[in-house]
């Protein structure tokens, strides 16, 4: 980490508010060229009909149409891994690797692999049923033209996994993100003990355990955990005001642990993208971030939320689908950016500052003057 970034972290951890990240230039640069090259290579690997199937306009409704549900419960568009050749799958994975960190790539492919295990278990129980799980049932869509457009994006969508990437000029938005695991911890078989999202789970519990009695009372928003995350698919604007315990009431150890928990989500992305995410979150003021917890009974579902001006993180660990007892072993998480999901803030800024758009707006106004 560069010295200025360390300094910014030190200021935040000491509890001093830092001005908005919009006021100063980041020391990190998102790998826009690499992401663009990977997207172009993926599209060029597809035969014409699949390429047409993969591409959407930037404002197509599909860009916001994603779900954590299995393929039999939610119809997806784009190109599925089932339709890709081995070579095309390789290009698809290169696209993932261009934007994700090694930990994020392993979580992403781990979630897809868990779904493949679910497929095997489902086939054992009901061999002739239409497949609803599996690595094949994840779709990639490209929005805009990465070869020509300044603003474009890509999406990976499937069961328990949605990545929404928006490129605007030399900046990248990586939210909203949904990641889930069922089972969260594999109980038996070859992969017994495997836990794709173990860090999000354990760090959340560790942070809650660091709180004293009064802090826990403030942080706890419900004795029973909600059945799902609040800001899931189509519900991005459900949380307006932060609730729970403000970070201004944390000691230095607790503040460091909270930052580490946030980093677990941000660092699913490439090094520079992750640091830019953390700058946006911390420079809006760590003290403005609240931590909330629900679920206080041992062995029952639990939930936590991190909510500030530029971040919403939700985590829940619940009973498996269709059950209301037994082990808590089904994780859902979301990582959102209020006001900049799908790069909304970046797109507005680009529209205002781009000479091309300014000229277009000037011409439009000039036409009205002569009407």
GROMACS .gro file of C-alpha atoms in nm:
model
  371
    1UNK     CA    1   0.000   0.000   0.000
    2UNK     CA    2   0.133   0.344  -0.093
    3UNK     CA    3   0.222   0.590   0.191
    4UNK     CA    4  -0.065   0.828   0.124
    5UNK     CA    5  -0.314   0.539   0.145
    6UNK     CA    6  -0.160   0.425   0.474
    7UNK     CA    7  -0.195   0.780   0.601
    8UNK     CA    8  -0.560   0.789   0.499
    9UNK     CA    9  -0.620   0.460   0.681
   10UNK     CA   10  -0.444   0.593   0.990
   11UNK     CA   11  -0.660   0.906   0.992
   12UNK     CA   12  -0.978   0.703   0.955
   13UNK     CA   13  -0.883   0.455   1.225
   14UNK     CA   14  -0.810   0.740   1.465
   15UNK     CA   15  -1.164   0.861   1.413
   16UNK     CA   16  -1.103   1.176   1.210
   17UNK     CA   17  -1.343   1.234   0.921
   18UNK     CA   18  -1.178   1.252   0.579
   19UNK     CA   19  -1.321   1.454   0.291
   20UNK     CA   20  -1.504   1.279   0.008
   21UNK     CA   21  -1.295   1.074  -0.234
   22UNK     CA   22  -1.436   1.290  -0.514
   23UNK     CA   23  -1.210   1.577  -0.395
   24UNK     CA   24  -0.877   1.406  -0.451
   25UNK     CA   25  -0.728   1.174  -0.706
   26UNK     CA   26  -0.685   0.810  -0.612
   27UNK     CA   27  -0.337   0.664  -0.605
   28UNK     CA   28  -0.479   0.352  -0.773
   29UNK     CA   29  -0.583   0.295  -1.133
   30UNK     CA   30  -0.838   0.029  -1.230
   31UNK     CA   31  -0.712  -0.212  -1.503
   32UNK     CA   32  -0.967  -0.090  -1.757
   33UNK     CA   33  -0.758  -0.188  -2.061
   34UNK     CA   34  -0.712  -0.544  -1.936
   35UNK     CA   35  -1.083  -0.585  -1.858
   36UNK     CA   36  -1.175  -0.442  -2.198
   37UNK     CA   37  -0.932  -0.675  -2.379
   38UNK     CA   38  -1.070  -0.977  -2.193
   39UNK     CA   39  -1.430  -0.884  -2.282
   40UNK     CA   40  -1.343  -0.828  -2.650
   41UNK     CA   41  -1.153  -1.159  -2.664
   42UNK     CA   42  -1.451  -1.341  -2.510
   43UNK     CA   43  -1.693  -1.191  -2.762
   44UNK     CA   44  -1.462  -1.264  -3.056
   45UNK     CA   45  -1.440  -1.628  -2.946
   46UNK     CA   46  -1.818  -1.669  -2.986
   47UNK     CA   47  -1.980  -1.766  -3.314
   48UNK     CA   48  -2.204  -1.487  -3.454
   49UNK     CA   49  -2.535  -1.610  -3.314
   50UNK     CA   50  -2.391  -1.653  -2.963
   51UNK     CA   51  -2.219  -1.313  -2.985
   52UNK     CA   52  -2.553  -1.153  -3.067
   53UNK     CA   53  -2.711  -1.344  -2.779
   54UNK     CA   54  -2.438  -1.222  -2.540
   55UNK     CA   55  -2.462  -0.850  -2.623
   56UNK     CA   56  -2.715  -0.601  -2.491
   57UNK     CA   57  -2.758  -0.225  -2.504
   58UNK     CA   58  -2.619  -0.044  -2.201
   59UNK     CA   59  -2.970   0.053  -2.092
   60UNK     CA   60  -3.126  -0.290  -2.150
   61UNK     CA   61  -3.347  -0.408  -1.862
   62UNK     CA   62  -3.138  -0.726  -1.845
   63UNK     CA   63  -2.855  -0.528  -1.687
   64UNK     CA   64  -3.054  -0.505  -1.363
   65UNK     CA   65  -3.228  -0.840  -1.404
   66UNK     CA   66  -3.035  -1.086  -1.189
   67UNK     CA   67  -3.131  -1.329  -0.917
   68UNK     CA   68  -2.992  -1.565  -0.656
   69UNK     CA   69  -3.259  -1.822  -0.745
   70UNK     CA   70  -3.188  -2.145  -0.941
   71UNK     CA   71  -3.230  -2.146  -1.320
   72UNK     CA   72  -3.570  -2.317  -1.301
   73UNK     CA   73  -3.707  -2.028  -1.092
   74UNK     CA   74  -3.560  -1.732  -1.281
   75UNK     CA   75  -3.504  -1.704  -1.656
   76UNK     CA   76  -3.167  -1.555  -1.747
   77UNK     CA   77  -3.037  -1.417  -2.076
   78UNK     CA   78  -2.691  -1.394  -2.229
   79UNK     CA   79  -2.468  -1.693  -2.300
   80UNK     CA   80  -2.459  -1.981  -2.054
   81UNK     CA   81  -2.151  -2.189  -1.982
   82UNK     CA   82  -2.350  -2.485  -2.114
   83UNK     CA   83  -2.352  -2.324  -2.460
   84UNK     CA   84  -1.978  -2.247  -2.460
   85UNK     CA   85  -1.701  -2.463  -2.600
   86UNK     CA   86  -1.394  -2.534  -2.388
   87UNK     CA   87  -1.209  -2.251  -2.561
   88UNK     CA   88  -1.495  -2.008  -2.502
   89UNK     CA   89  -1.514  -2.109  -2.135
   90UNK     CA   90  -1.144  -2.031  -2.107
   91UNK     CA   91  -1.205  -1.680  -2.241
   92UNK     CA   92  -1.499  -1.642  -2.001
   93UNK     CA   93  -1.273  -1.731  -1.709
   94UNK     CA   94  -1.011  -1.483  -1.832
   95UNK     CA   95  -1.283  -1.216  -1.813
   96UNK     CA   96  -1.351  -1.312  -1.452
   97UNK     CA   97  -0.981  -1.309  -1.371
   98UNK     CA   98  -0.934  -0.965  -1.527
   99UNK     CA   99  -1.165  -0.807  -1.269
  100UNK     CA  100  -1.147  -1.034  -0.964
  101UNK     CA  101  -0.862  -1.089  -0.719
  102UNK     CA  102  -0.736  -1.441  -0.658
  103UNK     CA  103  -0.963  -1.469  -0.349
  104UNK     CA  104  -1.262  -1.332  -0.541
  105UNK     CA  105  -1.199  -1.565  -0.833
  106UNK     CA  106  -1.174  -1.865  -0.600
  107UNK     CA  107  -1.496  -1.766  -0.421
  108UNK     CA  108  -1.676  -1.717  -0.752
  109UNK     CA  109  -1.567  -2.048  -0.900
  110UNK     CA  110  -1.615  -2.212  -0.559
  111UNK     CA  111  -1.980  -2.106  -0.555
  112UNK     CA  112  -2.019  -2.246  -0.907
  113UNK     CA  113  -1.855  -2.571  -0.796
  114UNK     CA  114  -2.082  -2.601  -0.491
  115UNK     CA  115  -2.372  -2.571  -0.736
  116UNK     CA  116  -2.225  -2.860  -0.933
  117UNK     CA  117  -2.225  -3.066  -0.612
  118UNK     CA  118  -2.588  -2.967  -0.553
  119UNK     CA  119  -2.663  -3.090  -0.904
  120UNK     CA  120  -2.512  -3.430  -0.825
  121UNK     CA  121  -2.711  -3.458  -0.502
  122UNK     CA  122  -3.033  -3.356  -0.679
  123UNK     CA  123  -2.975  -3.611  -0.956
  124UNK     CA  124  -2.930  -3.887  -0.698
  125UNK     CA  125  -3.265  -3.801  -0.540
  126UNK     CA  126  -3.461  -3.733  -0.862
  127UNK     CA  127  -3.262  -3.854  -1.165
  128UNK     CA  128  -3.511  -3.749  -1.436
  129UNK     CA  129  -3.581  -3.396  -1.315
  130UNK     CA  130  -3.489  -3.089  -1.524
  131UNK     CA  131  -3.150  -2.966  -1.398
  132UNK     CA  132  -3.178  -2.659  -1.172
  133UNK     CA  133  -2.818  -2.648  -1.046
  134UNK     CA  134  -2.470  -2.685  -1.193
  135UNK     CA  135  -2.173  -2.501  -1.341
  136UNK     CA  136  -2.344  -2.496  -1.681
  137UNK     CA  137  -2.624  -2.274  -1.550
  138UNK     CA  138  -2.438  -1.945  -1.518
  139UNK     CA  139  -2.477  -1.675  -1.782
  140UNK     CA  140  -2.250  -1.396  -1.906
  141UNK     CA  141  -2.390  -1.081  -2.066
  142UNK     CA  142  -2.200  -0.786  -2.215
  143UNK     CA  143  -2.367  -0.444  -2.205
  144UNK     CA  144  -2.256  -0.189  -2.460
  145UNK     CA  145  -1.960  -0.258  -2.689
  146UNK     CA  146  -1.627  -0.291  -2.504
  147UNK     CA  147  -1.442  -0.244  -2.833
  148UNK     CA  148  -1.599   0.095  -2.912
  149UNK     CA  149  -1.781   0.242  -2.611
  150UNK     CA  150  -1.642   0.446  -2.322
  151UNK     CA  151  -1.920   0.312  -2.100
  152UNK     CA  152  -1.999  -0.058  -2.100
  153UNK     CA  153  -2.024  -0.349  -1.860
  154UNK     CA  154  -2.047  -0.721  -1.804
  155UNK     CA  155  -2.250  -0.947  -1.580
  156UNK     CA  156  -2.219  -1.301  -1.447
  157UNK     CA  157  -2.552  -1.434  -1.322
  158UNK     CA  158  -2.658  -1.767  -1.179
  159UNK     CA  159  -2.768  -1.946  -0.863
  160UNK     CA  160  -2.621  -1.771  -0.557
  161UNK     CA  161  -2.396  -1.553  -0.771
  162UNK     CA  162  -2.434  -1.218  -0.946
  163UNK     CA  163  -2.143  -0.996  -1.047
  164UNK     CA  164  -2.229  -0.660  -1.206
  165UNK     CA  165  -1.931  -0.475  -1.354
  166UNK     CA  166  -1.958  -0.129  -1.510
  167UNK     CA  167  -1.668   0.045  -1.688
  168UNK     CA  168  -1.697   0.423  -1.732
  169UNK     CA  169  -1.393   0.581  -1.894
  170UNK     CA  170  -1.100   0.480  -1.672
  171UNK     CA  171  -1.316   0.392  -1.371
  172UNK     CA  172  -1.487   0.068  -1.268
  173UNK     CA  173  -1.795   0.000  -1.055
  174UNK     CA  174  -1.826  -0.355  -0.919
  175UNK     CA  175  -2.151  -0.333  -0.729
  176UNK     CA  176  -2.410  -0.469  -0.670
  177UNK     CA  177  -2.264  -0.811  -0.594
  178UNK     CA  178  -2.446  -1.116  -0.461
  179UNK     CA  179  -2.263  -1.422  -0.333
  180UNK     CA  180  -2.417  -1.717  -0.151
  181UNK     CA  181  -2.336  -2.072  -0.048
  182UNK     CA  182  -2.562  -2.373   0.004
  183UNK     CA  183  -2.436  -2.562   0.187
  184UNK     CA  184  -2.217  -2.297   0.348
  185UNK     CA  185  -1.999  -2.571   0.491
  186UNK     CA  186  -1.997  -2.906   0.315
  187UNK     CA  187  -2.080  -3.166   0.582
  188UNK     CA  188  -1.954  -3.484   0.419
  189UNK     CA  189  -1.794  -3.648   0.119
  190UNK     CA  190  -1.476  -3.564  -0.069
  191UNK     CA  191  -1.507  -3.193   0.011
  192UNK     CA  192  -1.618  -3.228   0.375
  193UNK     CA  193  -1.531  -2.912   0.568
  194UNK     CA  194  -1.504  -2.693   0.258
  195UNK     CA  195  -1.643  -2.342   0.325
  196UNK     CA  196  -1.635  -2.097   0.033
  197UNK     CA  197  -1.741  -1.792   0.238
  198UNK     CA  198  -1.581  -1.880   0.566
  199UNK     CA  199  -1.406  -1.545   0.615
  200UNK     CA  200  -1.724  -1.336   0.579
  201UNK     CA  201  -1.889  -1.565   0.835
  202UNK     CA  202  -1.608  -1.590   1.090
  203UNK     CA  203  -1.498  -1.224   1.076
  204UNK     CA  204  -1.856  -1.111   1.131
  205UNK     CA  205  -1.893  -1.331   1.439
  206UNK     CA  206  -1.552  -1.226   1.567
  207UNK     CA  207  -1.639  -0.858   1.536
  208UNK     CA  208  -1.970  -0.907   1.721
  209UNK     CA  209  -1.781  -1.097   1.994
  210UNK     CA  210  -1.548  -0.796   2.038
  211UNK     CA  211  -1.838  -0.570   2.136
  212UNK     CA  212  -1.914  -0.507   2.502
  213UNK     CA  213  -2.261  -0.549   2.651
  214UNK     CA  214  -2.375  -0.191   2.584
  215UNK     CA  215  -2.240  -0.197   2.228
  216UNK     CA  216  -2.417  -0.526   2.157
  217UNK     CA  217  -2.743  -0.380   2.284
  218UNK     CA  218  -2.709  -0.093   2.036
  219UNK     CA  219  -2.599  -0.317   1.750
  220UNK     CA  220  -2.877  -0.574   1.793
  221UNK     CA  221  -3.177  -0.475   1.580
  222UNK     CA  222  -3.375  -0.799   1.625
  223UNK     CA  223  -3.365  -1.113   1.836
  224UNK     CA  224  -3.455  -1.322   1.529
  225UNK     CA  225  -3.260  -1.295   1.202
  226UNK     CA  226  -3.450  -1.199   0.885
  227UNK     CA  227  -3.518  -1.484   0.645
  228UNK     CA  228  -3.299  -1.323   0.377
  229UNK     CA  229  -3.088  -1.017   0.302
  230UNK     CA  230  -3.297  -0.699   0.273
  231UNK     CA  231  -3.136  -0.549  -0.041
  232UNK     CA  232  -3.142  -0.858  -0.258
  233UNK     CA  233  -3.245  -0.867  -0.626
  234UNK     CA  234  -3.480  -0.579  -0.723
  235UNK     CA  235  -3.462  -0.446  -0.365
  236UNK     CA  236  -3.154  -0.225  -0.379
  237UNK     CA  237  -3.329   0.080  -0.232
  238UNK     CA  238  -3.492  -0.093   0.064
  239UNK     CA  239  -3.251   0.044   0.326
  240UNK     CA  240  -3.259   0.421   0.361
  241UNK     CA  241  -3.104   0.503   0.700
  242UNK     CA  242  -2.824   0.315   0.881
  243UNK     CA  243  -2.929   0.148   1.206
  244UNK     CA  244  -2.740  -0.024   1.484
  245UNK     CA  245  -2.408   0.071   1.641
  246UNK     CA  246  -2.215   0.367   1.490
  247UNK     CA  247  -1.842   0.311   1.433
  248UNK     CA  248  -1.779   0.634   1.628
  249UNK     CA  249  -1.843   0.430   1.943
  250UNK     CA  250  -1.581   0.165   1.867
  251UNK     CA  251  -1.233   0.143   2.019
  252UNK     CA  252  -0.925   0.117   1.798
  253UNK     CA  253  -0.919  -0.266   1.801
  254UNK     CA  254  -1.285  -0.284   1.706
  255UNK     CA  255  -1.240  -0.023   1.431
  256UNK     CA  256  -0.956  -0.222   1.277
  257UNK     CA  257  -1.169  -0.537   1.284
  258UNK     CA  258  -1.460  -0.356   1.119
  259UNK     CA  259  -1.232  -0.229   0.841
  260UNK     CA  260  -1.095  -0.582   0.796
  261UNK     CA  261  -1.451  -0.716   0.763
  262UNK     CA  262  -1.534  -0.456   0.496
  263UNK     CA  263  -1.208  -0.538   0.317
  264UNK     CA  264  -1.315  -0.902   0.294
  265UNK     CA  265  -1.584  -0.791   0.047
  266UNK     CA  266  -1.390  -0.517  -0.134
  267UNK     CA  267  -1.084  -0.736  -0.188
  268UNK     CA  268  -1.279  -0.987  -0.392
  269UNK     CA  269  -1.175  -0.757  -0.676
  270UNK     CA  270  -0.845  -0.684  -0.847
  271UNK     CA  271  -0.589  -0.503  -0.626
  272UNK     CA  272  -0.639  -0.148  -0.755
  273UNK     CA  273  -1.017  -0.184  -0.786
  274UNK     CA  274  -1.030  -0.308  -0.425
  275UNK     CA  275  -0.828  -0.013  -0.295
  276UNK     CA  276  -1.046   0.232  -0.488
  277UNK     CA  277  -1.352   0.068  -0.329
  278UNK     CA  278  -1.201   0.105   0.018
  279UNK     CA  279  -1.110   0.468  -0.048
  280UNK     CA  280  -1.470   0.546  -0.145
  281UNK     CA  281  -1.601   0.371   0.167
  282UNK     CA  282  -1.354   0.510   0.422
  283UNK     CA  283  -1.323   0.862   0.288
  284UNK     CA  284  -1.697   0.912   0.327
  285UNK     CA  285  -1.633   0.876   0.700
  286UNK     CA  286  -1.587   0.557   0.900
  287UNK     CA  287  -1.779   0.715   1.188
  288UNK     CA  288  -2.086   0.736   0.963
  289UNK     CA  289  -2.089   0.359   0.916
  290UNK     CA  290  -2.320   0.153   1.139
  291UNK     CA  291  -2.301  -0.216   1.229
  292UNK     CA  292  -2.624  -0.407   1.294
  293UNK     CA  293  -2.680  -0.763   1.414
  294UNK     CA  294  -2.988  -0.988   1.433
  295UNK     CA  295  -3.024  -1.335   1.580
  296UNK     CA  296  -2.918  -1.388   1.939
  297UNK     CA  297  -3.001  -1.754   2.011
  298UNK     CA  298  -2.721  -2.009   1.993
  299UNK     CA  299  -2.755  -2.241   1.694
  300UNK     CA  300  -3.020  -2.022   1.529
  301UNK     CA  301  -2.991  -1.810   1.211
  302UNK     CA  302  -2.791  -1.487   1.239
  303UNK     CA  303  -2.747  -1.174   1.030
  304UNK     CA  304  -2.523  -0.869   1.016
  305UNK     CA  305  -2.527  -0.545   0.821
  306UNK     CA  306  -2.268  -0.275   0.754
  307UNK     CA  307  -2.430   0.045   0.630
  308UNK     CA  308  -2.275   0.382   0.554
  309UNK     CA  309  -2.292   0.660   0.291
  310UNK     CA  310  -2.109   0.454   0.027
  311UNK     CA  311  -2.154   0.094   0.141
  312UNK     CA  312  -2.420  -0.161   0.224
  313UNK     CA  313  -2.299  -0.509   0.317
  314UNK     CA  314  -2.546  -0.774   0.431
  315UNK     CA  315  -2.478  -1.127   0.547
  316UNK     CA  316  -2.715  -1.396   0.669
  317UNK     CA  317  -2.660  -1.758   0.763
  318UNK     CA  318  -2.991  -1.942   0.776
  319UNK     CA  319  -3.146  -2.286   0.764
  320UNK     CA  320  -3.128  -2.466   0.428
  321UNK     CA  321  -3.424  -2.403   0.192
  322UNK     CA  322  -3.751  -2.552   0.314
  323UNK     CA  323  -3.625  -2.615   0.669
  324UNK     CA  324  -3.685  -2.437   0.998
  325UNK     CA  325  -3.454  -2.642   1.217
  326UNK     CA  326  -3.125  -2.830   1.211
  327UNK     CA  327  -2.786  -2.681   1.127
  328UNK     CA  328  -2.758  -2.318   1.015
  329UNK     CA  329  -2.576  -2.370   0.686
  330UNK     CA  330  -2.702  -2.143   0.406
  331UNK     CA  331  -2.527  -1.809   0.340
  332UNK     CA  332  -2.644  -1.507   0.141
  333UNK     CA  333  -2.440  -1.185   0.107
  334UNK     CA  334  -2.477  -0.857  -0.081
  335UNK     CA  335  -2.224  -0.579  -0.141
  336UNK     CA  336  -2.381  -0.253  -0.265
  337UNK     CA  337  -2.293   0.112  -0.312
  338UNK     CA  338  -2.580   0.355  -0.244
  339UNK     CA  339  -2.606   0.598  -0.534
  340UNK     CA  340  -2.348   0.417  -0.745
  341UNK     CA  341  -2.486   0.066  -0.799
  342UNK     CA  342  -2.438  -0.020  -1.167
  343UNK     CA  343  -2.200   0.278  -1.186
  344UNK     CA  344  -2.491   0.526  -1.173
  345UNK     CA  345  -2.283   0.804  -1.015
  346UNK     CA  346  -1.992   0.744  -1.253
  347UNK     CA  347  -2.226   0.747  -1.554
  348UNK     CA  348  -2.385   1.076  -1.444
  349UNK     CA  349  -2.043   1.232  -1.394
  350UNK     CA  350  -1.923   1.102  -1.731
  351UNK     CA  351  -2.232   1.240  -1.905
  352UNK     CA  352  -2.169   1.586  -1.757
  353UNK     CA  353  -1.794   1.597  -1.825
  354UNK     CA  354  -1.759   1.416  -2.159
  355UNK     CA  355  -1.694   1.664  -2.445
  356UNK     CA  356  -1.893   1.438  -2.680
  357UNK     CA  357  -2.201   1.453  -2.460
  358UNK     CA  358  -2.154   1.825  -2.391
  359UNK     CA  359  -2.141   1.896  -2.766
  360UNK     CA  360  -2.451   1.684  -2.816
  361UNK     CA  361  -2.632   1.873  -2.540
  362UNK     CA  362  -2.520   2.211  -2.685
  363UNK     CA  363  -2.646   2.112  -3.032
  364UNK     CA  364  -2.975   2.000  -2.880
  365UNK     CA  365  -3.018   2.333  -2.697
  366UNK     CA  366  -2.919   2.525  -3.015
  367UNK     CA  367  -3.190   2.343  -3.212
  368UNK     CA  368  -3.450   2.451  -2.956
  369UNK     CA  369  -3.341   2.816  -2.991
  370UNK     CA  370  -3.445   2.808  -3.360
  371UNK     CA  371  -3.774   2.626  -3.318
   0.00000   0.00000   0.00000
